[in-house]
Structure formats: structure tokens, C-alpha cells
Tab-separated table of C-alpha atoms in Angstrom:
chain	number	residue	atom	x	y	z
A	1	MET	CA	70.932	23.342	-1.293
A	2	LYS	CA	69.403	22.717	-5.082
A	3	SER	CA	67.151	25.021	-5.902
A	4	GLY	CA	64.275	23.023	-6.266
A	5	THR	CA	64.547	22.293	-2.191
A	6	ILE	CA	65.204	25.723	-1.678
A	7	VAL	CA	61.475	26.768	-3.823
A	8	ALA	CA	60.127	23.611	-1.803
A	9	ALA	CA	60.868	24.921	1.547
A	10	VAL	CA	59.786	28.589	0.698
A	11	VAL	CA	56.255	26.667	-0.383
A	12	ALA	CA	56.566	25.097	2.887
A	13	ILE	CA	56.819	28.210	5.001
A	14	LEU	CA	54.161	30.037	3.180
A	15	ILE	CA	51.772	27.575	3.691
A	16	ILE	CA	52.616	27.187	7.586
A	17	VAL	CA	52.136	31.063	7.388
A	18	ALA	CA	48.529	30.844	5.813
A	19	VAL	CA	47.348	28.061	7.746
A	20	VAL	CA	48.294	30.263	11.135
A	21	TYR	CA	46.774	33.426	9.860
A	22	PHE	CA	43.380	31.601	8.807
A	23	PHE	CA	42.636	29.886	12.146
A	24	THR	CA	43.856	33.284	14.156
A	25	GLN	CA	40.972	35.462	11.988
A	26	PRO	CA	37.359	35.684	12.744
A	27	SER	CA	35.061	33.152	10.772
A	28	PRO	CA	33.546	34.945	7.869
A	29	ALA	CA	30.217	34.427	9.349
A	30	THR	CA	31.017	36.643	12.513
A	31	SER	CA	33.990	38.999	11.155
A	32	GLN	CA	31.927	41.600	10.791
A	33	SER	CA	30.707	41.455	14.560
A	34	LYS	CA	32.758	39.500	16.918
A	35	ALA	CA	35.826	41.098	15.336
A	36	THR	CA	34.468	44.644	16.050
A	37	THR	CA	32.774	44.364	19.716
A	38	PRO	CA	34.683	41.380	21.593
A	39	VAL	CA	34.028	40.923	25.310
A	40	GLN	CA	36.772	43.128	27.034
A	41	SER	CA	39.392	41.223	28.862
A	42	VAL	CA	38.507	39.466	32.232
A	43	SER	CA	40.756	38.157	35.362
A	44	PRO	CA	42.556	34.994	35.238
A	45	THR	CA	39.603	33.696	37.558
A	46	ALA	CA	36.650	34.497	35.668
A	47	PRO	CA	35.353	32.529	32.805
A	48	ALA	CA	36.395	32.329	29.706
A	49	ARG	CA	33.022	32.863	28.194
A	50	TYR	CA	29.835	34.262	29.380
A	51	THR	CA	26.648	32.847	28.875
A	52	VAL	CA	23.951	35.173	28.934
A	53	ILE	CA	20.183	33.425	29.277
A	54	ILE	CA	17.468	36.586	28.676
A	55	ALA	CA	13.969	35.775	30.336
A	56	THR	CA	11.211	36.924	28.653
A	57	GLY	CA	7.618	36.021	28.509
A	58	GLY	CA	4.423	34.187	26.928
A	59	VAL	CA	4.514	33.548	23.332
A	60	GLY	CA	2.074	36.138	21.748
A	61	GLY	CA	3.365	38.893	23.974
A	62	VAL	CA	6.023	41.640	22.951
A	63	TYR	CA	8.709	40.309	25.777
A	64	TYR	CA	8.952	37.274	24.054
A	65	TYR	CA	10.045	38.522	20.537
A	66	TYR	CA	11.852	41.351	22.050
A	67	GLY	CA	14.267	39.184	24.046
A	68	GLY	CA	14.189	36.589	21.457
A	69	VAL	CA	15.773	39.250	19.166
A	70	VAL	CA	18.361	40.923	21.536
A	71	ALA	CA	19.744	37.413	22.598
A	72	GLY	CA	19.932	37.076	18.688
A	73	ILE	CA	22.149	40.235	18.139
A	74	LEU	CA	24.254	39.195	21.139
A	75	LYS	CA	25.100	35.544	19.668
A	76	ASN	CA	26.001	37.064	16.494
A	77	PHE	CA	27.443	40.118	17.407
A	78	THR	CA	29.812	39.015	20.405
A	79	ASN	CA	31.416	35.971	21.587
A	80	ILE	CA	28.869	35.866	24.558
A	81	ASP	CA	26.960	32.360	24.753
A	82	ALA	CA	23.476	33.726	24.563
A	83	SER	CA	20.090	32.502	24.276
A	84	SER	CA	16.175	33.129	25.548
A	85	ILE	CA	13.803	31.543	27.387
A	86	GLN	CA	10.144	31.787	27.421
A	87	THR	CA	8.294	32.729	31.055
A	88	ALA	CA	5.605	33.964	32.675
A	89	ALA	CA	6.940	37.495	32.298
A	90	SER	CA	8.212	40.423	35.072
A	91	ILE	CA	7.859	38.333	38.560
A	92	ASP	CA	9.277	35.239	37.266
A	93	ASN	CA	12.237	36.800	35.203
A	94	LEU	CA	13.287	38.853	38.137
A	95	LEU	CA	13.305	35.499	40.403
A	96	LEU	CA	15.194	34.023	37.637
A	97	ILE	CA	17.789	37.098	37.723
A	98	ARG	CA	17.729	36.600	41.558
A	99	ASP	CA	18.440	32.470	41.836
A	100	LYS	CA	19.940	31.468	38.828
A	101	THR	CA	22.802	33.637	38.143
A	102	ASP	CA	25.977	31.833	39.038
A	103	PRO	CA	28.844	34.001	38.742
A	104	ALA	CA	31.277	31.292	39.560
A	105	ARG	CA	29.935	29.537	36.244
A	106	GLY	CA	29.856	32.549	34.283
A	107	VAL	CA	25.841	32.273	33.875
A	108	TYR	CA	24.008	35.738	34.126
A	109	TYR	CA	20.534	36.014	33.766
A	110	CYS	CA	18.724	39.194	32.258
A	111	GLY	CA	15.056	40.322	31.673
A	112	THR	CA	12.634	42.030	30.612
A	113	THR	CA	10.219	43.832	33.255
A	114	LEU	CA	7.219	46.332	33.843
A	115	PRO	CA	8.256	49.227	36.511
A	116	ASP	CA	6.382	48.153	39.267
A	117	SER	CA	7.258	44.758	39.481
A	118	ALA	CA	10.724	45.697	39.471
A	119	TYR	CA	10.121	48.577	42.426
A	120	LEU	CA	8.316	45.730	44.555
A	121	ALA	CA	11.026	43.052	43.988
A	122	TYR	CA	13.760	45.274	44.426
A	123	THR	CA	12.316	46.847	47.706
A	124	GLY	CA	11.198	43.969	48.865
A	125	GLN	CA	7.669	44.602	48.600
A	126	HIS	CA	6.499	42.142	46.808
A	127	ASP	CA	5.574	38.786	48.714
A	128	LYS	CA	8.239	36.323	46.709
A	129	PHE	CA	11.200	39.271	47.494
A	130	LYS	CA	10.096	39.923	51.189
A	131	ASP	CA	13.112	38.296	52.565
A	132	LYS	CA	15.191	38.486	49.457
A	133	PRO	CA	15.103	41.410	47.277
A	134	ALA	CA	15.956	41.172	43.615
A	135	PRO	CA	19.334	42.264	43.119
A	136	ILE	CA	18.830	43.749	39.932
A	137	ALA	CA	20.648	46.714	37.931
A	138	ILE	CA	19.064	48.663	34.628
A	139	LEU	CA	20.335	48.298	31.316
A	140	TRP	CA	18.338	50.578	29.609
A	141	THR	CA	14.641	51.282	29.389
A	142	MET	CA	12.597	49.548	26.899
A	143	TYR	CA	9.265	50.562	25.290
A	144	PRO	CA	5.880	51.819	26.977
A	145	ASN	CA	3.426	48.733	27.735
A	146	TYR	CA	-0.140	49.983	27.197
A	147	LEU	CA	-2.373	48.383	29.680
A	148	HIS	CA	-5.317	46.526	27.382
A	149	ILE	CA	-8.768	45.879	28.771
A	150	VAL	CA	-9.866	43.374	26.184
A	151	THR	CA	-13.446	42.364	25.481
A	152	ARG	CA	-15.752	41.398	22.244
A	153	SER	CA	-18.736	43.650	20.883
A	154	ASP	CA	-21.301	41.151	22.421
A	155	SER	CA	-19.964	40.734	26.036
A	156	GLY	CA	-22.120	43.730	27.735
A	157	ILE	CA	-19.022	45.407	28.971
A	158	LYS	CA	-18.873	48.884	27.787
A	159	THR	CA	-17.295	50.560	30.823
A	160	ILE	CA	-14.257	49.756	33.286
A	161	TYR	CA	-16.666	49.670	35.760
A	162	ASP	CA	-18.853	46.655	33.977
A	163	LEU	CA	-16.099	44.033	34.772
A	164	LYS	CA	-17.953	43.491	38.146
A	165	GLY	CA	-19.778	40.324	37.642
A	166	LYS	CA	-18.106	39.225	34.674
A	167	ARG	CA	-15.585	36.253	34.042
A	168	VAL	CA	-11.992	38.196	33.503
A	169	SER	CA	-8.577	36.755	33.084
A	170	THR	CA	-5.902	38.968	34.856
A	171	GLY	CA	-3.074	37.631	33.337
A	172	ALA	CA	-0.433	34.935	34.454
A	173	PRO	CA	0.731	34.169	37.693
A	174	GLY	CA	4.099	35.745	38.544
A	175	SER	CA	3.553	38.252	35.617
A	176	GLY	CA	3.870	42.114	35.529
A	177	THR	CA	0.230	42.349	34.136
A	178	GLU	CA	-1.424	40.415	36.975
A	179	VAL	CA	0.648	43.001	39.100
A	180	GLU	CA	-0.727	45.620	37.243
A	181	ALA	CA	-4.364	44.487	36.940
A	182	LEU	CA	-4.410	43.774	40.804
A	183	LEU	CA	-3.196	47.392	41.373
A	184	LEU	CA	-6.023	48.841	38.886
A	185	LEU	CA	-8.713	46.547	40.173
A	186	GLN	CA	-7.676	47.891	43.767
A	187	VAL	CA	-8.273	51.199	42.910
A	188	LEU	CA	-11.500	50.325	41.194
A	189	GLY	CA	-12.429	48.758	44.717
A	190	ILE	CA	-12.971	45.624	42.764
A	191	ASP	CA	-11.914	42.430	44.544
A	192	PRO	CA	-11.290	39.836	41.521
A	193	ALA	CA	-11.941	36.751	44.127
A	194	LYS	CA	-15.699	38.170	45.170
A	195	ASP	CA	-16.558	40.270	42.374
A	196	PHE	CA	-15.825	38.509	39.386
A	197	SER	CA	-18.189	35.406	38.313
A	198	LYS	CA	-14.931	33.804	37.075
A	199	TRP	CA	-11.630	34.881	38.055
A	200	GLU	CA	-8.978	33.173	35.509
A	201	ARG	CA	-5.344	34.184	35.315
A	202	LEU	CA	-4.247	33.522	31.952
A	203	GLY	CA	-1.320	34.767	29.567
A	204	ALA	CA	-1.752	36.936	26.711
A	205	ALA	CA	-2.396	33.708	24.214
A	206	GLU	CA	-4.248	31.831	26.643
A	207	SER	CA	-6.569	34.826	27.342
A	208	ALA	CA	-7.103	35.518	23.721
A	209	ALA	CA	-8.033	32.062	23.056
A	210	ALA	CA	-10.146	31.738	25.790
A	211	LEU	CA	-12.402	35.356	24.925
A	212	ARG	CA	-12.558	33.964	21.276
A	213	ASP	CA	-13.862	31.161	22.214
A	214	GLY	CA	-16.168	32.538	24.453
A	215	THR	CA	-14.924	30.771	28.273
A	216	ILE	CA	-14.474	34.504	29.416
A	217	ASP	CA	-15.846	37.914	29.020
A	218	ALA	CA	-13.062	40.159	29.024
A	219	PHE	CA	-8.858	39.884	29.952
A	220	ILE	CA	-6.615	42.506	30.925
A	221	TRP	CA	-2.975	42.481	29.310
A	222	SER	CA	0.019	44.740	29.421
A	223	GLY	CA	1.859	44.778	26.475
A	224	GLY	CA	3.644	46.779	23.739
A	225	LEU	CA	1.897	47.825	20.685
A	226	PRO	CA	0.787	45.844	18.511
A	227	THR	CA	0.799	42.417	21.014
A	228	SER	CA	0.132	39.636	18.247
A	229	ALA	CA	-1.903	37.781	20.360
A	230	ILE	CA	-4.542	40.602	20.087
A	231	VAL	CA	-4.117	41.226	16.439
A	232	GLU	CA	-5.103	37.683	15.860
A	233	LEU	CA	-7.797	37.747	18.173
A	234	GLY	CA	-9.266	40.818	16.381
A	235	ALA	CA	-8.937	38.992	13.169
A	236	SER	CA	-10.683	35.531	14.606
A	237	LEU	CA	-13.609	37.725	15.866
A	238	LYS	CA	-14.223	39.563	13.032
A	239	GLN	CA	-14.536	36.103	11.070
A	240	ARG	CA	-17.440	35.347	13.442
A	241	GLY	CA	-19.242	38.365	12.947
A	242	VAL	CA	-17.970	39.824	16.387
A	243	SER	CA	-15.768	42.906	17.044
A	244	LEU	CA	-12.901	43.510	19.240
A	245	VAL	CA	-13.254	46.049	21.958
A	246	LEU	CA	-10.692	47.772	23.841
A	247	ILE	CA	-12.271	49.288	27.292
A	248	GLU	CA	-11.064	53.008	27.885
A	249	VAL	CA	-9.657	54.023	31.405
A	250	PRO	CA	-11.180	57.022	32.482
A	251	ASN	CA	-9.564	60.128	33.940
A	252	GLU	CA	-10.619	59.899	36.941
A	253	VAL	CA	-9.091	56.726	37.249
A	254	ILE	CA	-5.765	57.452	36.095
A	255	GLU	CA	-5.738	60.324	38.590
A	256	LYS	CA	-6.222	57.904	41.211
A	257	PHE	CA	-4.034	55.478	40.043
A	258	THR	CA	-0.740	57.636	39.565
A	259	SER	CA	-1.579	59.384	42.749
A	260	LYS	CA	-1.800	56.061	44.839
A	261	PHE	CA	1.256	54.614	42.842
A	262	PRO	CA	3.918	57.395	41.765
A	263	GLY	CA	6.248	57.302	39.218
A	264	LEU	CA	5.180	53.723	37.827
A	265	ALA	CA	2.475	54.859	35.075
A	266	SER	CA	1.164	57.798	33.207
A	267	ARG	CA	-1.499	58.365	30.563
A	268	GLY	CA	-1.458	56.677	27.342
A	269	VAL	CA	-3.521	56.158	23.811
A	270	ILE	CA	-3.520	52.998	22.074
A	271	PRO	CA	-4.374	54.164	18.638
A	272	SER	CA	-7.255	53.058	16.603
A	273	ASN	CA	-5.171	51.491	13.470
A	274	ILE	CA	-3.622	49.293	16.052
A	275	TYR	CA	-5.979	46.721	16.280
A	276	GLY	CA	-8.960	48.193	14.122
A	277	THR	CA	-10.940	49.543	17.150
A	278	GLU	CA	-13.311	52.456	16.326
A	279	ARG	CA	-11.635	55.001	18.141
A	280	ASP	CA	-8.448	55.663	20.104
A	281	VAL	CA	-8.612	54.161	23.355
A	282	GLN	CA	-6.881	56.174	26.665
A	283	THR	CA	-5.140	53.895	29.077
A	284	LEU	CA	-2.390	53.548	31.498
A	285	ALA	CA	0.879	53.254	29.894
A	286	PHE	CA	4.218	51.596	32.033
A	287	TRP	CA	7.798	51.820	30.402
A	288	ASN	CA	9.377	48.671	30.900
A	289	MET	CA	13.105	47.690	31.893
A	290	PHE	CA	15.592	45.637	30.945
A	291	VAL	CA	17.529	44.821	33.676
A	292	CYS	CA	20.231	42.105	34.775
A	293	HIS	CA	21.835	41.075	38.312
A	294	LYS	CA	23.933	44.059	40.006
A	295	ASP	CA	26.765	41.603	39.951
A	296	MET	CA	27.068	41.068	36.448
A	297	PRO	CA	30.657	42.194	35.271
A	298	GLU	CA	31.037	45.797	34.023
A	299	ASP	CA	33.093	44.460	30.742
A	300	LEU	CA	29.962	42.189	30.340
A	301	ALA	CA	27.167	44.758	31.007
A	302	TYR	CA	29.314	47.061	28.797
A	303	GLN	CA	28.948	44.738	25.695
A	304	ILE	CA	25.371	43.474	26.362
A	305	VAL	CA	24.228	47.220	25.778
A	306	LYS	CA	27.141	48.677	23.304
A	307	ALA	CA	25.768	45.473	21.029
A	308	VAL	CA	22.067	45.910	21.367
A	309	PHE	CA	22.333	49.802	20.894
A	310	GLU	CA	24.633	49.508	17.758
A	311	HIS	CA	22.265	47.152	15.845
A	312	LEU	CA	19.024	49.117	16.747
A	313	ASP	CA	18.178	48.570	13.142
A	314	ILE	CA	17.686	44.712	13.752
A	315	LEU	CA	15.574	45.181	16.737
A	316	GLN	CA	13.299	47.734	15.747
A	317	LYS	CA	12.657	46.138	12.043
A	318	SER	CA	11.838	42.922	13.808
A	319	VAL	CA	9.920	44.405	17.022
A	320	ALA	CA	7.410	47.027	16.139
A	321	ALA	CA	7.444	48.215	19.725
A	322	ALA	CA	10.959	48.890	19.820
A	323	LYS	CA	10.471	51.996	17.952
A	324	ASP	CA	10.965	53.443	21.238
A	325	THR	CA	14.385	51.743	22.229
A	326	ASN	CA	16.804	54.283	21.559
A	327	LEU	CA	19.662	56.654	23.315
A	328	LYS	CA	16.965	59.256	24.099
A	329	ASN	CA	14.847	56.624	26.240
A	330	ALA	CA	17.444	54.327	27.424
A	331	LEU	CA	18.129	56.265	30.772
A	332	LEU	CA	14.338	57.098	31.675
A	333	TYR	CA	14.605	55.680	35.086
A	334	TYR	CA	17.925	57.351	35.637
A	335	GLY	CA	18.317	58.582	39.429
A	336	GLY	CA	15.356	56.426	40.229
A	337	THR	CA	15.206	54.072	43.128
A	338	ILE	CA	16.497	50.865	40.799
A	339	PRO	CA	20.388	51.534	39.897
A	340	TYR	CA	21.627	51.368	36.570
A	341	HIS	CA	24.631	49.277	35.864
A	342	PRO	CA	27.754	50.807	35.751
A	343	GLY	CA	28.677	49.008	32.769
A	344	ALA	CA	25.419	50.246	31.031
A	345	LEU	CA	26.599	54.016	31.983
A	346	ARG	CA	30.371	53.840	31.269
A	347	TYR	CA	28.482	53.020	27.296
A	348	TYR	CA	26.318	56.045	27.819
A	349	ARG	CA	28.856	58.409	28.865
A	350	GLU	CA	30.804	57.491	25.926
A	351	LYS	CA	27.631	58.291	23.247
A	352	GLY	CA	27.513	61.837	25.273
A	353	VAL	CA	23.913	60.780	26.450
A	354	LEU	CA	25.230	60.746	30.046
A	355	LYS	CA	27.432	63.744	31.849
């Protein structure tokens, strides 16, 4: 064979090798992530790629942003096809997990939820889950939600008992906020249908807009700190010469609530610098859960938890409330009524936070 022919053949072989190498390597955009955290091998009948849909909450609430960032982490640092959707929050999310998860197609819903909503749904005590309880498992504990009782300085509302006879929003239908608001009103002996001059059921952004425009006197909201809709409301009211006011939940009400509903809430404080209020405000705090369908494959649950906890810096820089999402708090509900997913527990054992 002539030397020119030999050289040409060698060059051709090198080109083929280079092409094969290029197309078998991770893309540059994802080489740092997908190469290091691939979804584990699955059975021959399992889908080649899983779809994970994260149900969040309304625009203006922390759930919406938290879930969106988690979806972004999964999309960028695993080969999971992840996305997030806006919902009415906790109860809505639990219904989606129960009714829309489709293992045959590899579609799994996850969601953010308040502990009281999760407990009532899991045990079948909520009307929408009476005949078919929520088949959920916990992936991690997220951060505490604080019950906000929001009004304005010209509303005439000074204490929690002044809500009687006023125009009040108790959260979107099917939301965890609504569940908590109604539990609180039950403790107070207030029937919203009879004791409010006007009873609204609006989400965070809608409630804030209604209070700003004077069509309601107060609203109840359960969310992380800060909740952007309330921050924006405070700025808007200030421009109108009115102040944002948060109403305190007094000691006797906290004691009654925690006695009547043990394990759901604890005493919390919203610092004055969060919304620019005159003083710190005592209220009820509820630790949120990030949950999935109990039948999610163990390897998939493991990869979700691993990806999020190995990129907490992204989540915490994007969502202020996520500063409390960490390994120390992740297992706060371990040993409780609702089980943790085996895939999540596998990761926590690897990290040494669970023996």
C-alpha cells in the first residue's frame, strides 16, 4: 500500500474515533451535572426517562418560586425531564400526586404542602380524601411557614378577635392556607360564613391586591419569609400613606391551637425587618413538606433528593425561605404518621444524618 493511502486511512480512522467519542460524551452545558448524577439503571420495562412535575402554589407565594427552582435544578443537573406548575397549593398538590401520577408512562408528581393538609389527606380526614387517601411519602422537610394575618393601619383591626364583622379572605379554595385559617377560626370560635361581613377565598397575590384596593379589611396567609406579595403590598400601601400591619396570635390562642391539633404547629415570630412592621409579631409556624407519590421508584426519589441537596446553594440564593432547607432539618418528620420515601432515606444514610 502506498504511503499516501496509508496516511489517508489512518486519518479516516482517527476522524471516526473522534466522532464516536464526541457523541458519546455529555453535552458541554450539562457535563458538570448529568455526568455526575445520572438516574440509576431501571428495569427493562421502566421508561427510559422519567417526567417529574412539581406542583407548587400561586404566584406571589414562596411555594411557586421554591418549586420552580427545584425543577430547574433537576432539569439542569440530572437527566430527569422536570417542570413546575402553578396550583392552589397544598390540597391541590396532594390531589395531583394522587390522581395524575402515571407510573406506566413514567410520570410522577411531587408537591409542596403544609403538614396539616398532608396529615388530613394521608389519613383520609379531609373531605376530598375521605374515600381515597393521599398515597404520599416525604422527600424532605422544607422550611417553616408563618401564619400571616395581614391588614392595614386604617382597617380598625387591632387584635385577632377584631376579625369578626370584617371583610376577610382566608386563602384560595383547596390551599393549605385555607385549611390553617379555618382551623384557627375554629379555635377562635369564629364562623366565617356567619361572622364575617364578607368572606373571600383568594390566593396571596389576589388577597394583597384586594387589601390594597380596600375591597377587604384583612387576609390570612400561610407562607415563608418573606412572601413577595406581602412585601409588594407594604410598598404599595406606603405610597398611599397607609401602613402594613400584621396581627399577633396571642399566647392563649397558640396554646389552644397546639393542644387541639398537636404536632401541626409551634410558636413562631415574624421579625419586624421582614415587612417593615413596627415590631416583631408572634404567630403560628408550620414546617412545610416536599412530598411525592409513595410508588415513585426508589432510584428516582434518591436522585431528586441528591440533586437538590448537592445544589442547595442555588436554591438558597434564589429563595430566601430555603435557608432552612438543609440536612439538619430534612428529617424533622421522621418517625411521624407520614413515612419518608425509601429513596430519600437512602441518601440521608449515605450522608450520615440517619443511622
